[in-house]
């Protein structure tokens, strides 16, 4: 096979516009899970409850959308669920001093069981719930931009949550690096005593950070249940809460870093879908791939970055 | 003349201790007021009360003649009180500007007005003559500059009353002189300064008045010109204190520790120790003098096995231990009092008993097979506590609850309980009061007289000169020169410490001669 053929195959089957769109879509819940990890990490809190928060967000979004017949009500339902779990998590771990890891595990287990139980008792079905009365998010075509060749196709035609996510990435960056509260949050994460002696209320900032993380995770859930699918499936978070922690680490705790690292996950996830359609590789292997590739890549790049830093330091000598 | 600060009848109780017992303390406007006292006397507690970090059970506070109620520390900041803590409270990844403005950022709408912040810092730093680079990151700055940032932070928040809690403990002599210049210029601009220290020469140099505390009470406040170090020490400790060290001439025997052409990397993988050689004999104290950060920490860590050796050799009683495990080195008779007692000296959240037995829990009679004999533990600990005069309510309190001096006694007690062949002590009296310093010094000399080889690393020239039988000066990871303790003078040591002059060749030859001797012997 000569090079031009390979290039042709790559551009036709891998790097085409539809695939890039797929990557951006599939990256969205991971970006949101990454922001959930980021905002707590930056406040000095190890939040492993992202997975459970996503599930609850997804479930309540479906329920609200079903009962009120509106996707925006679904979004609201998801956000409220996120705020409530966030508040509970903060209350127990920060105020009552429950162990933060134990508390995180508790929320993940609880969310898993609670959503199964609720699906069964509210909708009377098991395993998942779909219904025509659930209103999901439709694709939005952005006027003018959609008419630009290529760029229009790349930027237009996503659901509301995708755009919201892009906005949140930028807004979080602006918040962290340009607003007083962002400075306070980072100071609390890095040296809480420094913050405290300057009259900053450490406890309150951490509380708010955990609630914000609940909202980010819930939005990831809303995307899964009302943007990606239209309905709830048990365990639909599928590890994205944890992948969020990985992309946050890999992204260096920066919103843009989180966004870019999530694209990697989105890309492999998208390839998986394509391969699944081709039925060449066993489906279990295909659905495992995004996780393996993401973790392997993140590990590889993190090690390389560390080594580069060490080399730079030695060179200075 | 009004008093900038007037604290009346302050009482603060922590579980098991009365940290402040009916304390009256007043500071006149525009003065430099020194506050001295033993470790645990309650100095920091009193200042924490003033700065709103802790609330007293009883007492009244007046600022500039008006009674105030300080509930939290933002109240104190609003009243014009600023505090530079014993351990700095800075955010390492933030810039100087971001640290100084933290909690009081100038705003433009919802955002921080970064230009205003920057200009502001440039302006106050010029006004008070405190030079800093507003855009430098804290983690890249030396301690002396970090401290300047702390002072600027207080000034930025409009502090008129500035509390400095042991500001010189971590500074080099040059940085200390700079700091004193800054303090004088602040007072000249109408600020009031409260200055906590353990060093009497600093009290005499910088302060107008001095207050002495003991056991949570104020002993007396005096005009500095009417007192002297001996009197201050007596008021502080409640007895006469020997400010000089008494010791017999050394009686050196065989070489115990030999370090040859050692190279060690620091945390950033830079060479911190670069081809250093030295040796210590039984029955002598070798002092390593030098400004901190010239490889002393890495040297000590390499000898005790906490840091890998890059090249060169460490030999203990003729046996090479360059790559031996820590446990093996311990078994060979190496003990170490590390420089940072809070991090490596003790486990803060473990009890005194647990801290004291970590080197002997696996040996008879404490360790029995797979179990530990708890009665033996208590007996062993209580013996050491008595012998080393550790002031503590019980052997079962956590180490973190002890004052600095008592914590250091615990470390010494543990390390000496093993009857070491080689005792390494790093910055053994940092932050300690005179009474504790006297005790620590006496203990080190006793270890020497029992025949231990002692390697003393200290940034305090006075300490080095009064304890050492031989002195090596280290600069940028190498030995600049060697003198005997008796011949040392501050002047030439100071020059060597700055990397000027030295007789490294002589020192090196002397040690290779010794090597030849040892090999023959
Ligand atoms: N947060 C705390 N909890 C319990 N006890 C404390 C606390 N802070 C201080 N203490 C105790 O109060 C007493 C006074 O401590 P303080 O720190 O004020 O002494 P200090 O004079 O500043 O000593 P040093 O010279 O070692 O800094 C000590 O016995 C100390 O153990
Ligand atoms: Mg103190």
PDB file of N, CA and C in Angstrom, chain A residues 52 58 142 146 153 160 202 294:
ATOM      1  N   UNK A  52     -21.532   9.282  39.724  1.00  0.00           N
ATOM      2  CA  UNK A  52     -22.874   9.237  40.297  1.00  0.00           C
ATOM      3  C   UNK A  52     -23.669  10.490  39.981  1.00  0.00           C
ATOM      4  N   UNK A  58     -28.696  12.728  34.547  1.00  0.00           N
ATOM      5  CA  UNK A  58     -29.323  12.126  33.375  1.00  0.00           C
ATOM      6  C   UNK A  58     -30.745  11.658  33.700  1.00  0.00           C
ATOM      7  N   UNK A 142     -26.938  27.363  13.069  1.00  0.00           N
ATOM      8  CA  UNK A 142     -26.677  28.774  13.359  1.00  0.00           C
ATOM      9  C   UNK A 142     -26.759  29.553  12.055  1.00  0.00           C
ATOM     10  N   UNK A 146     -23.789  28.688   9.272  1.00  0.00           N
ATOM     11  CA  UNK A 146     -24.043  27.393   8.648  1.00  0.00           C
ATOM     12  C   UNK A 146     -23.813  27.433   7.135  1.00  0.00           C
ATOM     13  N   UNK A 153     -20.231  23.571   8.441  1.00  0.00           N
ATOM     14  CA  UNK A 153     -20.570  22.193   8.789  1.00  0.00           C
ATOM     15  C   UNK A 153     -19.954  21.791  10.127  1.00  0.00           C
ATOM     16  N   UNK A 160     -28.124  22.067  21.730  1.00  0.00           N
ATOM     17  CA  UNK A 160     -27.909  23.187  22.636  1.00  0.00           C
ATOM     18  C   UNK A 160     -26.802  22.919  23.650  1.00  0.00           C
ATOM     19  N   UNK A 202     -12.854  30.091  53.235  1.00  0.00           N
ATOM     20  CA  UNK A 202     -12.434  28.867  52.551  1.00  0.00           C
ATOM     21  C   UNK A 202     -13.581  27.867  52.422  1.00  0.00           C
ATOM     22  N   UNK A 294      -7.695   6.267  25.677  1.00  0.00           N
ATOM     23  CA  UNK A 294      -7.576   7.521  26.418  1.00  0.00           C
ATOM     24  C   UNK A 294      -6.585   7.375  27.565  1.00  0.00           C
TER      25      UNK A 294
END
